[in-house]
Tab-separated table of C-alpha atoms and ligand atoms in Angstrom:
chain	number	residue	atom	x	y	z
A	1	MET	CA	108.070	154.702	-29.807
A	2	SER	CA	111.798	154.748	-29.019
A	3	ARG	CA	114.201	157.239	-27.579
A	4	ILE	CA	116.983	157.926	-30.104
A	5	LEU	CA	120.210	159.857	-29.763
A	6	VAL	CA	120.904	162.206	-32.674
A	7	THR	CA	124.293	163.883	-32.602
A	8	GLY	CA	124.560	166.999	-34.746
A	9	GLY	CA	120.770	167.138	-34.513
A	10	ALA	CA	120.741	170.938	-34.846
A	11	GLY	CA	122.760	170.766	-38.086
A	12	TYR	CA	121.740	170.339	-41.711
A	13	ILE	CA	121.116	166.577	-42.100
A	14	GLY	CA	120.646	165.932	-38.398
A	15	SER	CA	117.775	168.432	-38.069
A	16	HIS	CA	115.896	166.788	-40.971
A	17	MET	CA	116.405	163.480	-39.186
A	18	CYS	CA	115.017	164.866	-35.918
A	19	TRP	CA	111.857	166.117	-37.608
A	20	GLU	CA	111.339	162.777	-39.319
A	21	LEU	CA	111.840	160.838	-36.072
A	22	VAL	CA	109.566	163.050	-34.043
A	23	GLY	CA	106.978	162.855	-36.825
A	24	ARG	CA	106.971	159.082	-36.365
A	25	GLY	CA	106.412	159.320	-32.667
A	26	HIS	CA	110.014	158.830	-31.490
A	27	GLU	CA	111.670	160.910	-28.812
A	28	VAL	CA	114.994	162.539	-29.767
A	29	LEU	CA	117.912	163.363	-27.510
A	30	VAL	CA	120.278	165.685	-29.355
A	31	ILE	CA	123.979	166.384	-28.790
A	32	ASP	CA	125.195	169.464	-30.614
A	33	ASP	CA	127.868	172.063	-29.917
A	34	LEU	CA	125.948	174.570	-32.021
A	35	SER	CA	129.171	175.428	-33.924
A	36	THR	CA	127.251	175.245	-37.218
A	37	GLY	CA	123.850	174.104	-36.067
A	38	HIS	CA	120.927	176.179	-34.749
A	39	GLU	CA	118.711	175.344	-31.824
A	40	SER	CA	115.772	176.807	-33.821
A	41	SER	CA	116.164	173.922	-36.340
A	42	LEU	CA	115.076	171.355	-33.744
A	43	PRO	CA	111.514	170.027	-33.578
A	44	PRO	CA	109.412	170.674	-30.507
A	45	GLY	CA	110.145	168.239	-27.715
A	46	ALA	CA	113.740	167.522	-28.700
A	47	ILE	CA	116.105	167.621	-25.698
A	48	LEU	CA	119.419	169.326	-26.448
A	49	LEU	CA	122.674	168.455	-24.658
A	50	ARG	CA	125.147	171.108	-25.706
A	51	GLY	CA	128.781	170.045	-26.058
A	52	GLN	CA	131.394	167.913	-27.825
A	53	VAL	CA	130.195	164.370	-28.524
A	54	GLY	CA	133.299	162.704	-27.102
A	55	SER	CA	133.718	164.833	-23.959
A	56	ALA	CA	133.569	163.659	-20.386
A	57	GLU	CA	130.740	166.157	-19.698
A	58	ILE	CA	128.626	164.707	-22.457
A	59	ALA	CA	129.426	161.148	-21.310
A	60	ALA	CA	128.149	162.038	-17.810
A	61	MET	CA	124.991	163.675	-19.230
A	62	LEU	CA	124.337	160.660	-21.465
A	63	ALA	CA	124.663	158.262	-18.506
A	64	ARG	CA	122.074	160.345	-16.542
A	65	GLU	CA	119.690	160.558	-19.518
A	66	HIS	CA	120.048	156.822	-20.333
A	67	ALA	CA	119.305	155.944	-16.666
A	68	ARG	CA	116.195	158.124	-16.744
A	69	SER	CA	114.881	156.756	-20.062
A	70	PRO	CA	116.984	154.244	-22.038
A	71	LEU	CA	118.257	155.047	-25.523
A	72	ALA	CA	117.277	152.562	-28.246
A	73	GLY	CA	120.135	153.606	-30.527
A	74	ALA	CA	122.280	156.423	-31.858
A	75	MET	CA	122.541	158.286	-35.172
A	76	HIS	CA	125.822	160.127	-35.370
A	77	PHE	CA	125.810	163.182	-37.676
A	78	ALA	CA	128.029	165.588	-35.743
A	79	ALA	CA	131.173	166.144	-37.800
A	80	LYS	CA	133.378	168.604	-39.546
A	81	ALA	CA	132.421	168.434	-43.222
A	82	ARG	CA	134.397	170.797	-45.394
A	83	VAL	CA	136.825	169.082	-47.737
A	84	ASP	CA	138.831	172.252	-48.377
A	85	GLU	CA	139.115	172.997	-44.624
A	86	SER	CA	140.250	169.421	-43.995
A	87	VAL	CA	143.172	169.906	-46.341
A	88	ARG	CA	144.270	172.960	-44.320
A	89	LEU	CA	143.502	171.536	-40.891
A	90	PRO	CA	143.777	167.760	-41.084
A	91	ASP	CA	144.350	167.285	-37.309
A	92	LEU	CA	141.069	169.056	-36.574
A	93	TYR	CA	139.290	166.578	-38.769
A	94	PHE	CA	140.910	163.504	-37.188
A	95	ALA	CA	140.152	164.912	-33.710
A	96	HIS	CA	136.482	165.545	-34.466
A	97	ASN	CA	135.510	162.933	-37.017
A	98	THR	CA	137.612	160.044	-35.794
A	99	GLN	CA	138.604	160.457	-32.127
A	100	GLN	CA	135.383	162.122	-30.907
A	101	THR	CA	133.328	159.518	-32.734
A	102	LEU	CA	135.196	156.625	-31.137
A	103	ALA	CA	134.961	158.270	-27.690
A	104	LEU	CA	131.231	158.607	-28.100
A	105	ALA	CA	130.915	155.029	-29.295
A	106	GLY	CA	132.872	153.906	-26.204
A	107	THR	CA	130.452	155.733	-23.898
A	108	LEU	CA	127.488	154.151	-25.689
A	109	ARG	CA	129.101	150.704	-25.402
A	110	ASP	CA	129.535	151.251	-21.645
A	111	LEU	CA	125.839	152.147	-21.441
A	112	ASP	CA	124.919	149.149	-23.627
A	113	VAL	CA	123.010	151.232	-26.187
A	114	PRO	CA	122.091	148.568	-28.770
A	115	TRP	CA	122.758	150.148	-32.158
A	116	PHE	CA	124.739	152.886	-33.867
A	117	ILE	CA	124.418	154.468	-37.328
A	118	LEU	CA	127.423	156.402	-38.628
A	119	SER	CA	127.151	159.235	-41.186
A	120	SER	CA	129.902	158.494	-43.615
A	121	THR	CA	130.601	159.713	-47.114
A	122	ALA	CA	131.317	158.753	-50.694
A	123	ALA	CA	134.586	160.698	-50.136
A	124	VAL	CA	135.999	157.479	-48.644
A	125	TYR	CA	136.187	156.064	-52.224
A	126	GLY	CA	138.337	158.882	-53.589
A	127	ASN	CA	138.886	158.662	-57.335
A	128	THR	CA	136.431	156.083	-58.562
A	129	SER	CA	136.359	153.856	-61.568
A	130	GLY	CA	133.454	152.228	-63.277
A	131	ASP	CA	129.901	153.356	-63.801
A	132	LEU	CA	128.182	153.119	-60.446
A	133	ILE	CA	130.035	152.817	-57.122
A	134	GLY	CA	128.995	149.898	-54.931
A	135	GLU	CA	130.011	149.440	-51.291
A	136	ASP	CA	132.768	147.005	-52.288
A	137	HIS	CA	134.594	149.561	-54.463
A	138	ALA	CA	138.149	150.106	-53.219
A	139	VAL	CA	138.485	152.888	-50.621
A	140	ALA	CA	141.231	155.508	-51.131
A	141	PRO	CA	140.134	158.873	-49.724
A	142	ALA	CA	141.518	161.893	-51.600
A	143	SER	CA	141.165	164.285	-48.621
A	144	PRO	CA	141.732	164.253	-44.859
A	145	TYR	CA	137.946	164.647	-44.540
A	146	GLY	CA	137.421	161.296	-46.358
A	147	GLU	CA	140.265	159.711	-44.425
A	148	SER	CA	138.911	160.877	-41.064
A	149	LYS	CA	135.542	159.255	-41.839
A	150	LEU	CA	137.168	156.064	-43.060
A	151	ARG	CA	139.173	155.795	-39.846
A	152	ALA	CA	135.965	156.291	-37.841
A	153	GLU	CA	134.391	153.450	-39.843
A	154	GLN	CA	137.357	151.160	-39.144
A	155	GLY	CA	137.474	152.048	-35.418
A	156	LEU	CA	133.768	151.422	-35.039
A	157	ARG	CA	134.034	148.042	-36.774
A	158	GLU	CA	136.716	147.002	-34.317
A	159	LEU	CA	134.681	148.226	-31.363
A	160	PHE	CA	131.522	146.458	-32.491
A	161	ALA	CA	133.386	143.225	-33.217
A	162	LYS	CA	134.208	143.163	-29.501
A	163	ARG	CA	131.082	144.627	-27.936
A	164	GLY	CA	128.144	143.133	-29.873
A	165	GLY	CA	125.174	145.209	-30.906
A	166	SER	CA	124.502	146.556	-34.404
A	167	LEU	CA	126.536	148.971	-36.517
A	168	ALA	CA	125.461	150.485	-39.797
A	169	ILE	CA	127.563	152.866	-41.876
A	170	LEU	CA	125.787	155.083	-44.413
A	171	ARG	CA	127.971	156.587	-47.141
A	172	TYR	CA	126.149	159.608	-48.513
A	173	PHE	CA	126.700	161.011	-52.003
A	174	ASN	CA	126.062	164.737	-52.642
A	175	VAL	CA	123.401	165.752	-50.148
A	176	ALA	CA	121.293	168.793	-51.098
A	177	GLY	CA	117.815	170.311	-50.902
A	178	ALA	CA	115.625	171.052	-47.883
A	179	ASP	CA	112.508	169.861	-46.125
A	180	PRO	CA	109.606	170.533	-48.539
A	181	GLU	CA	107.552	171.681	-45.522
A	182	MET	CA	110.295	174.249	-44.747
A	183	ARG	CA	110.635	173.172	-41.101
A	184	THR	CA	114.430	173.118	-41.567
A	185	GLY	CA	117.098	173.396	-44.248
A	186	GLN	CA	120.783	174.151	-44.673
A	187	SER	CA	121.492	177.251	-42.604
A	188	THR	CA	125.302	177.246	-42.538
A	189	PRO	CA	126.214	180.559	-44.259
A	190	GLU	CA	129.688	179.531	-45.363
A	191	ALA	CA	128.660	176.362	-47.128
A	192	SER	CA	130.697	175.512	-50.233
A	193	HIS	CA	128.408	173.094	-52.030
A	194	LEU	CA	127.240	173.740	-55.570
A	195	ILE	CA	123.428	173.734	-55.031
A	196	LYS	CA	123.525	175.764	-51.809
A	197	LEU	CA	125.854	178.301	-53.485
A	198	ALA	CA	123.657	178.543	-56.567
A	199	ALA	CA	120.561	179.131	-54.339
A	200	GLN	CA	122.472	181.823	-52.420
A	201	THR	CA	123.471	183.450	-55.724
A	202	VAL	CA	119.827	183.592	-56.842
A	203	VAL	CA	118.763	185.177	-53.550
A	204	LYS	CA	121.590	187.709	-53.653
A	205	MET	CA	120.485	188.800	-57.110
A	206	GLU	CA	116.835	188.984	-56.077
A	207	ARG	CA	117.754	191.167	-53.084
A	208	ALA	CA	119.859	193.453	-55.232
A	209	GLN	CA	116.984	193.732	-57.674
A	210	GLU	CA	114.585	194.648	-54.842
A	211	ARG	CA	116.936	197.360	-53.608
A	212	GLU	CA	117.615	198.826	-57.045
A	213	PRO	CA	114.851	197.650	-59.373
A	214	LYS	CA	115.929	199.876	-62.242
A	215	ALA	CA	119.639	199.138	-62.192
A	216	GLY	CA	120.500	196.677	-64.911
A	217	ALA	CA	123.918	196.500	-63.301
A	218	THR	CA	122.518	194.263	-60.576
A	219	ALA	CA	123.389	191.298	-62.785
A	220	SER	CA	126.949	191.645	-61.510
A	221	ALA	CA	125.846	191.420	-57.842
A	222	SER	CA	126.758	187.774	-57.854
A	223	GLN	CA	127.864	184.956	-60.109
A	224	MET	CA	128.576	181.256	-60.120
A	225	ILE	CA	131.969	179.885	-61.141
A	226	ILE	CA	132.268	176.484	-62.780
A	227	HIS	CA	135.392	174.822	-61.388
A	228	GLY	CA	136.768	173.217	-64.517
A	229	THR	CA	135.276	172.729	-67.973
A	230	ASP	CA	137.919	170.395	-69.436
A	231	TYR	CA	136.947	167.153	-67.712
A	232	PRO	CA	136.393	164.024	-69.807
A	233	THR	CA	132.585	164.216	-69.499
A	234	PRO	CA	129.896	165.063	-72.146
A	235	ASP	CA	129.875	168.809	-71.276
A	236	GLY	CA	133.372	169.059	-69.791
A	237	THR	CA	132.195	169.565	-66.186
A	238	CYS	CA	132.188	167.153	-63.229
A	239	LEU	CA	129.327	164.695	-62.590
A	240	ARG	CA	127.802	164.130	-59.140
A	241	ASP	CA	124.963	162.108	-57.687
A	242	TYR	CA	122.835	164.716	-55.861
A	243	VAL	CA	120.543	163.179	-53.249
A	244	HIS	CA	117.739	164.959	-51.432
A	245	VAL	CA	118.351	165.394	-47.695
A	246	MET	CA	114.874	163.931	-46.905
A	247	ASP	CA	115.836	160.732	-48.697
A	248	ILE	CA	118.975	160.586	-46.545
A	249	ALA	CA	116.788	160.870	-43.465
A	250	GLY	CA	114.502	158.200	-44.962
A	251	ALA	CA	117.499	155.886	-45.437
A	252	HIS	CA	118.255	156.122	-41.696
A	253	LEU	CA	114.665	155.292	-40.816
A	254	ALA	CA	114.777	152.258	-43.125
A	255	VAL	CA	118.135	151.066	-41.814
A	256	MET	CA	117.032	151.579	-38.223
A	257	GLU	CA	114.241	149.077	-38.772
A	258	THR	CA	116.815	146.426	-39.568
A	259	LEU	CA	118.901	147.014	-36.445
A	260	ALA	CA	116.413	145.981	-33.758
A	261	LYS	CA	118.048	142.545	-33.701
A	262	PRO	CA	121.811	142.365	-33.433
A	263	ARG	CA	123.468	141.965	-36.829
A	264	GLU	CA	126.816	142.135	-38.570
A	265	PRO	CA	128.125	145.636	-39.407
A	266	ARG	CA	126.699	146.760	-42.726
A	267	VAL	CA	127.737	149.528	-45.117
A	268	TYR	CA	125.175	151.252	-47.379
A	269	ASN	CA	125.659	153.774	-50.142
A	270	VAL	CA	122.949	156.383	-50.332
A	271	GLY	CA	122.297	158.077	-53.682
A	272	TYR	CA	120.181	157.732	-56.825
A	273	GLY	CA	122.651	156.495	-59.415
A	274	LYS	CA	121.891	159.283	-61.874
A	275	PRO	CA	124.675	161.884	-61.957
A	276	TYR	CA	124.315	165.424	-63.207
A	277	SER	CA	126.992	167.794	-64.465
A	278	VAL	CA	127.757	171.197	-62.951
A	279	ARG	CA	126.276	172.846	-66.060
A	280	GLU	CA	123.072	170.818	-65.735
A	281	VAL	CA	122.688	171.785	-62.079
A	282	LEU	CA	123.200	175.485	-62.783
A	283	ALA	CA	120.763	175.358	-65.714
A	284	CYS	CA	118.192	173.722	-63.475
A	285	MET	CA	118.647	176.348	-60.769
A	286	ARG	CA	118.231	179.119	-63.360
A	287	GLU	CA	115.089	177.433	-64.631
A	288	VAL	CA	113.365	176.877	-61.264
A	289	SER	CA	114.269	180.364	-60.013
A	290	GLY	CA	113.670	182.337	-63.183
A	291	VAL	CA	116.918	184.134	-62.437
A	292	ASN	CA	119.619	184.053	-65.073
A	293	PHE	CA	122.568	184.528	-62.749
A	294	PRO	CA	125.913	184.904	-64.518
A	295	ILE	CA	128.003	181.738	-64.943
A	296	VAL	CA	131.746	182.062	-65.335
A	297	GLU	CA	134.087	179.258	-66.419
A	298	GLY	CA	137.046	178.896	-64.066
A	299	PRO	CA	139.947	176.514	-63.577
A	300	ARG	CA	139.658	173.096	-61.965
A	301	ARG	CA	139.349	172.984	-58.132
A	302	ALA	CA	142.050	170.962	-56.366
A	303	GLY	CA	140.911	167.569	-55.171
A	304	ASP	CA	137.808	167.275	-57.398
A	305	VAL	CA	137.098	163.890	-58.870
A	306	VAL	CA	135.544	163.598	-62.350
A	307	ARG	CA	132.495	161.453	-61.773
A	308	VAL	CA	130.675	160.081	-58.703
A	309	ALA	CA	127.540	158.011	-59.018
A	310	CYS	CA	125.995	155.715	-56.454
A	311	ASP	CA	124.948	152.090	-56.660
A	312	SER	CA	122.328	151.859	-53.908
A	313	ARG	CA	121.052	148.387	-54.746
A	314	ARG	CA	122.166	146.980	-51.407
A	315	LEU	CA	120.175	149.601	-49.459
A	316	GLN	CA	117.123	148.992	-51.647
A	317	ALA	CA	117.413	145.198	-51.369
A	318	GLU	CA	118.029	144.917	-47.620
A	319	THR	CA	115.785	147.714	-46.332
A	320	ALA	CA	112.443	149.276	-47.171
A	321	TRP	CA	114.103	152.496	-48.449
A	322	THR	CA	112.348	154.027	-51.420
A	323	PRO	CA	113.563	157.432	-52.604
A	324	ARG	CA	110.789	160.017	-52.599
A	325	PHE	CA	112.629	163.077	-53.996
A	326	ALA	CA	114.887	161.688	-56.703
A	327	ASN	CA	114.435	164.696	-58.964
A	328	LEU	CA	116.983	167.461	-59.550
A	329	GLU	CA	114.222	170.077	-59.934
A	330	VAL	CA	112.763	169.193	-56.554
A	331	ILE	CA	116.219	169.341	-54.966
A	332	CYS	CA	116.913	172.806	-56.517
A	333	LYS	CA	113.413	174.104	-55.692
A	334	THR	CA	113.522	173.129	-52.033
A	335	ALA	CA	117.074	174.382	-51.614
A	336	LEU	CA	116.031	177.728	-53.101
A	337	ALA	CA	112.816	177.986	-51.121
A	338	TRP	CA	114.836	177.527	-47.931
A	339	GLU	CA	117.389	180.114	-49.014
A	340	ARG	CA	114.610	182.631	-49.711
A	341	ARG	CA	113.213	181.897	-46.263
A	342	LEU	CA	116.585	182.473	-44.629
A	343	ALA	CA	116.982	185.746	-46.503
A	344	ALA	CA	113.512	186.870	-45.483
A	345	SER	CA	114.368	186.336	-41.798
A	346	THR	CA	117.643	188.284	-41.942
A	347	PRO	CA	117.675	192.064	-42.427
B	1	UDP	N1	131.398	173.356	-58.138
B	1	UDP	C1	131.511	174.430	-59.048
B	1	UDP	N2	131.349	175.694	-58.557
B	1	UDP	C2	131.034	175.953	-57.256
B	1	UDP	C3	130.916	174.879	-56.369
B	1	UDP	C4	131.107	173.594	-56.834
B	1	UDP	O1	131.792	174.235	-60.237
B	1	UDP	O2	130.908	177.141	-56.912
B	1	UDP	C5	131.595	171.990	-58.641
B	1	UDP	C6	132.699	171.235	-57.972
B	1	UDP	O3	133.922	171.527	-58.571
B	1	UDP	C7	132.230	169.796	-58.183
B	1	UDP	C8	130.733	169.897	-58.109
B	1	UDP	O4	130.412	171.276	-58.346
B	1	UDP	O5	132.587	169.353	-59.455
B	1	UDP	C9	130.155	169.477	-56.763
B	1	UDP	O6	130.863	170.188	-55.770
B	1	UDP	P1	130.366	170.270	-54.271
B	1	UDP	O7	131.316	171.131	-53.507
B	1	UDP	O8	128.940	170.633	-54.228
B	1	UDP	O9	130.470	168.767	-53.742
B	1	UDP	P2	131.664	167.718	-53.727
B	1	UDP	O10	131.361	166.692	-54.791
B	1	UDP	O11	132.942	168.455	-53.939
B	1	UDP	O12	131.577	167.120	-52.362
């Protein structure tokens, strides 16, 4: 059993990670400012330090905690993660995702915490070419969000080149779904991602139906908009590699096992390599929910790339990672089950 730092542990991916770690007998120390996370998402026994990861207050708290019981390593999930917001507020993204990350990494270096895993993103690749994207694909972020993560990657590489210890960078593709046991899920109400929005749309229609069972007009209670139908893809809509959040947590567990001994910094893409179109995702959500929510065709969304699909061969070759939920139906079903649960707990 080890003691592991999980920043953003009360958030979407971080909370799944905490449950997985605790389930394997580890102790988790969480840093979260609760700006989008919820304390109720944490597993029993998790210790929460509330604040900004790079602040002096958190550095002092970490030093005390580390002296009491040493940290084996850190998984850093805390970040700003909305592409559209990053276009409006780039400085906020560089402050949080780059500067705060490097300040935290500096504190952990001073404490000699052996390893660090950074949550990064396929957004660092920008517009991609070729079939599957490997880690050596050129990086050219198309948004300040992607750029802020890339700069964090670069800063960490420099820091680890000097300090020793192990660094791993995980670049996630489109994370979706929820814990099948419903211990946690994506609770951020203003999420902008396709599967979360489709699940919210289903639940809105179901609630409207409950309130006014006879009103056929409830069909207009909510709808999904497809952002662009003229892309050069088989059905005209964008293709994405949707990966279940539990497989993201599983990738961290598998990578963590390789970091016990110091090693060169390593980058891993995390995804399945099988992309789905927007139309396919919406059809799947209609199918698993039994709710035929309206689908409207809209114009392209600024900044969207046509096709993103992951080559995860490096992760599979160098670690024991085996995807357990590589199935769009399971992703949609668990996302929907979580959304229904959230709706049931709010009046
Ligand atoms: N999308 C859509 N309607 C929505 C939300 C998303 O058509 O209401 C599309 C979006 O344009 C993109 C894909 O779904 O092609 C995935 O978008 P998402 O925001 O989930 O992830 P991204 O790949 O942008 O990080």
